[in-house]
Coordinates of C-alpha atoms and ligand atoms in Angstrom, one line a residue:
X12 CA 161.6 66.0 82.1
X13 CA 159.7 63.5 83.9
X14 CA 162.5 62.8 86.8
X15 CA 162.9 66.7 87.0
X16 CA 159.0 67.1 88.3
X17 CA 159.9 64.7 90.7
X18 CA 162.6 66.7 92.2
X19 CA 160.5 69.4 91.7
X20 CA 157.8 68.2 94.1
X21 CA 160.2 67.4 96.5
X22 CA 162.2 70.6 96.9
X23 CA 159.0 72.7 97.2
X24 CA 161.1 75.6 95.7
X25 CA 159.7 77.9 92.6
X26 CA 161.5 75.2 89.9
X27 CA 164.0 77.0 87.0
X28 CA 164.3 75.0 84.6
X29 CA 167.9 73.5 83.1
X30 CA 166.7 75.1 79.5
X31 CA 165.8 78.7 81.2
X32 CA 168.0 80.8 79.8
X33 CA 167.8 83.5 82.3
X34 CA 167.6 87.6 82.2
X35 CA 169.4 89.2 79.8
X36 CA 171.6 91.6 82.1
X37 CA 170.6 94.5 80.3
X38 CA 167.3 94.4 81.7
X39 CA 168.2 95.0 84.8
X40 CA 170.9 97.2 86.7
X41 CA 173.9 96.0 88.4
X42 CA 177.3 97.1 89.5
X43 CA 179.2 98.1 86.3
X44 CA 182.2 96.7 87.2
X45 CA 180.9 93.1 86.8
X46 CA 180.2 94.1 83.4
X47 CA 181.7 90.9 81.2
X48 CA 181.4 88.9 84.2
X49 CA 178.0 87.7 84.2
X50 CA 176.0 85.2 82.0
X51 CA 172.3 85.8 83.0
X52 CA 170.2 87.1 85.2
X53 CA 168.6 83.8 86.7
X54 CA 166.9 85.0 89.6
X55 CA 166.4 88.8 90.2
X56 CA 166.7 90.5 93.5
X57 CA 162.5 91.1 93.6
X58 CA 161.8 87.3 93.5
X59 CA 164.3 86.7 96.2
X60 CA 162.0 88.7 98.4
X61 CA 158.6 87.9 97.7
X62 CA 159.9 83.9 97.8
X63 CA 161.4 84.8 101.3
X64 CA 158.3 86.8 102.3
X65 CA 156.4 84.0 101.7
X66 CA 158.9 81.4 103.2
X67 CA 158.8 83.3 106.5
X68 CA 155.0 83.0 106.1
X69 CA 155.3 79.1 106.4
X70 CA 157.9 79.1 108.9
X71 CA 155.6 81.1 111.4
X72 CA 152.9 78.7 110.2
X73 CA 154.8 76.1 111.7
X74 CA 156.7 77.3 114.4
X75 CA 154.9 80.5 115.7
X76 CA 154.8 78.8 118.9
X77 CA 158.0 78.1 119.6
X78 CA 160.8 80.3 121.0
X79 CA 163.1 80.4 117.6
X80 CA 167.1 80.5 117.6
X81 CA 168.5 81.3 113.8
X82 CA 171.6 79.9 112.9
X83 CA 172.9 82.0 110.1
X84 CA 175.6 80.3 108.2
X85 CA 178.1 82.5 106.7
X86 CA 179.6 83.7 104.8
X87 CA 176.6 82.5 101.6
X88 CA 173.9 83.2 103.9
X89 CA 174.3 86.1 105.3
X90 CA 171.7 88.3 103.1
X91 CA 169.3 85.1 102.8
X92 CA 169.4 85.2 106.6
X93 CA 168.9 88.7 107.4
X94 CA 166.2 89.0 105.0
X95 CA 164.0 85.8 106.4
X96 CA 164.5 87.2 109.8
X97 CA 163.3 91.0 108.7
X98 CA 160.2 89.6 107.4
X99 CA 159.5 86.8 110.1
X100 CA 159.9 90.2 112.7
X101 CA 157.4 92.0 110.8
X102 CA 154.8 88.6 110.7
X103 CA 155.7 88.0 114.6
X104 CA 154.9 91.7 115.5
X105 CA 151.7 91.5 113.4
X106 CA 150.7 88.1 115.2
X107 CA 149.2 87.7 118.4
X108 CA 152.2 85.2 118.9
X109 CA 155.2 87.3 119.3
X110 CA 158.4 85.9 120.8
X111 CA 161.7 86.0 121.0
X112 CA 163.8 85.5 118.3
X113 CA 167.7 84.9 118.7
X114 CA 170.3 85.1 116.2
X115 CA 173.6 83.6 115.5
X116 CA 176.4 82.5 113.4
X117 CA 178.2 80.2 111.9
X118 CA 181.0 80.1 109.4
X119 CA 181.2 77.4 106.9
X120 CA 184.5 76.9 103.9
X121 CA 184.9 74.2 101.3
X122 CA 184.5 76.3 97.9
X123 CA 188.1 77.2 96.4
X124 CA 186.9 79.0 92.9
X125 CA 183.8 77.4 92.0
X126 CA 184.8 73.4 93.1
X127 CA 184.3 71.5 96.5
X128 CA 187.0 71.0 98.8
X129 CA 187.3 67.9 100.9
X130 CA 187.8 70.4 103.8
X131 CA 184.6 71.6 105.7
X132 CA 185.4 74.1 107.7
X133 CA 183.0 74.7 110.5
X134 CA 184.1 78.1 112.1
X135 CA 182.0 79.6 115.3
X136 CA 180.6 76.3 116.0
X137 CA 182.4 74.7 119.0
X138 CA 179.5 75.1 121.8
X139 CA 176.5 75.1 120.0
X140 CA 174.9 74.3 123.4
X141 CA 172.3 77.4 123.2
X142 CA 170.5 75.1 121.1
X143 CA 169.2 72.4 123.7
X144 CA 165.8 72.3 123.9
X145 CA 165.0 75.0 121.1
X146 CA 164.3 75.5 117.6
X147 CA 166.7 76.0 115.2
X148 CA 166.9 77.0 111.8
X149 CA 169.9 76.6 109.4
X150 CA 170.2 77.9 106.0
X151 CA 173.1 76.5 103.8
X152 CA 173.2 75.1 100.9
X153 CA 175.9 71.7 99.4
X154 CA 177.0 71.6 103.0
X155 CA 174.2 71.0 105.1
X156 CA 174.5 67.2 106.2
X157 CA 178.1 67.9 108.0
X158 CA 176.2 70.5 109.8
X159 CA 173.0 68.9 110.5
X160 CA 174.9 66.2 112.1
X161 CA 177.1 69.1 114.2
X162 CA 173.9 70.4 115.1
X163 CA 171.7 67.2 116.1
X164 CA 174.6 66.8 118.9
X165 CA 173.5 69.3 120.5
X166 CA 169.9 68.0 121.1
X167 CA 167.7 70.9 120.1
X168 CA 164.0 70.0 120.2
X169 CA 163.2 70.9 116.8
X170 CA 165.9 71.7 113.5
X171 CA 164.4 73.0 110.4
X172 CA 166.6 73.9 107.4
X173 CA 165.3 76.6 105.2
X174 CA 168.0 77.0 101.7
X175 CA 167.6 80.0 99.2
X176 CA 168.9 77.3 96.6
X177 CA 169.0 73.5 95.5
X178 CA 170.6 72.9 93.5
X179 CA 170.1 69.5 90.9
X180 CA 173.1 67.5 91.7
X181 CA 172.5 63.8 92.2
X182 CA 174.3 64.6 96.0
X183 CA 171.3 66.9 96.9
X184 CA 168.5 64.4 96.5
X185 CA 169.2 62.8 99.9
X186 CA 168.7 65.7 102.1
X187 CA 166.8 68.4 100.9
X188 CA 166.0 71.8 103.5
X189 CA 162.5 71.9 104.6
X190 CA 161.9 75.4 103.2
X191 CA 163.2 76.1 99.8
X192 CA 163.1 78.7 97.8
X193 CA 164.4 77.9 94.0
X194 CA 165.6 74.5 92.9
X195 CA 167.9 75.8 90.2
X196 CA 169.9 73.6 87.2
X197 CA 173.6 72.8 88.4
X198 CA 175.1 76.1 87.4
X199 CA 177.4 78.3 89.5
X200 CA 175.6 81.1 90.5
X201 CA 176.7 84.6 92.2
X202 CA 175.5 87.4 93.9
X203 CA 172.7 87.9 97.0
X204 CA 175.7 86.7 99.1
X205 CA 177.1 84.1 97.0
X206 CA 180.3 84.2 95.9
X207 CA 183.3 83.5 93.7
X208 CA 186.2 83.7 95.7
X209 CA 184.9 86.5 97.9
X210 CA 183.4 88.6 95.0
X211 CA 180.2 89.2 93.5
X212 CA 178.8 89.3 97.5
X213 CA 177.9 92.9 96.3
X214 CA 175.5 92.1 93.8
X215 CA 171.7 91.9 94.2
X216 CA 170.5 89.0 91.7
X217 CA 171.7 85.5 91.7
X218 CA 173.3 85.3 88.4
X219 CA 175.6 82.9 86.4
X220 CA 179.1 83.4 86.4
X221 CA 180.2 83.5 82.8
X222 CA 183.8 82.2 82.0
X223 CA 185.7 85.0 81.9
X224 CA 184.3 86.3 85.0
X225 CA 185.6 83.2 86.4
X226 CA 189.3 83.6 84.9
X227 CA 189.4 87.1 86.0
X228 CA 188.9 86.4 89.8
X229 CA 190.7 82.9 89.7
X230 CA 193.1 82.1 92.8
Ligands
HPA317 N1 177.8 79.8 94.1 C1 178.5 80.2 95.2 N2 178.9 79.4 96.2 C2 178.5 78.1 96.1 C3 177.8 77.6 95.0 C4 177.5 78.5 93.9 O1 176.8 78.1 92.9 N3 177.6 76.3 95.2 C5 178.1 76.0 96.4 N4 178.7 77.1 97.0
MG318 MG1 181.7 80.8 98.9

């Protein structure tokens, strides 16, 4: 689709399509007591990493010279986080431009089952005043404006957003993170962090929740 590309060129992410019907599960392994629970495979753990190898890549491109501060946002980002930061510390100690690197969290709610809440929670984030003067980088997904706007207060001198995921919901087109790694159709996907009311965290692909995985963990 024509207004697909579009998107596609904006989010800079490896593009799935809305008719890729992902990895059959049985090509790959996972925990065994998600069995039933799962629709596809639609990104495996593998890609994951060599998209956030190569994200880290163009994040030292552009900010090797800078002193970096991470803001992790949990719970979501927890694994996208620690990985980008493993591989960044492996580029920076193989760079003649090592530096310090901080790290630090934030916890972020508004998911009850797999809709939006009204409530944003923003937990950890009451004196974000580390930030001043350095660079930050935030990776969230639906929520990011609330928190770009949290952040900005505290005046840091450069904010870059890297997200795993974008998602293609009208919402998403105004403010898009300025590393992405998939642009995904509008499904709700588990797993590499991501979760359905606290589970599926423990599973190494993003996959699609199929319906009776959502009944059976349903609050
Ligand atoms: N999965 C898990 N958490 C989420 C999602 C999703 O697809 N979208 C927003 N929060
Ligand atoms: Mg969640």
């Amino acid at each position: 689709m024509a207004d697909e590309s579009v998107r596609a060129r904006r989010s800079g992410g490896i593009v799935i399509n809305d008719d890729w019907p992902g990895y059959s599960l049985d090509l790959f392994n996972y925990p065994a007591h998600y069995s039933g629970d799962l629709d596809c495979v639609i990104v495996p753990h593998g890609v994951i990493m060599d998209r956030t190898e190569r994200i880290a890549r163009n994040i030292m491109d552009d900010l090797g010279d800078h002193d970096i501060v991470v803001l992790c946002v949990l719970k979501g980002g927890y694994q996208f986080c620690a990985d980008l930061v493993d591989r960044i510390k492996v580029l920076s100690r193989n760079s003649n431009r090592s530096l310090p690197m901080r790290v630090h969290f934030i916890r972020l709610k508004s998911y009850l089952n797999d809709q939006s809440t009204e409530d944003l929670h923003i937990l950890g984030a009451e004196d974000l005043s580390f930030l001043t003067e350095k660079v930050a980088i935030v990776g969230t997904g639906k929520t990011m404006q609330t928190l770009l706007k949290h952040v900005e207060a505290f005046r840091p001198k450069m904010i870059k957003v890297a997200g795993l995921l974008v998602k293609r919901v009208p919402q998403n087109s105004a403010c898009l993170p300025d590393y992405v790694g998939f642009e995904i159709p509008n499904h709700f996907v588990v797993g590499y962090a991501l979760d359905y009311n606290e589970y599926f965290r423990d599973l190494n692909h993003i996959c699609v929740i199929s319906e009776s995985g959502k009944m059976k963990y349903k609050i």
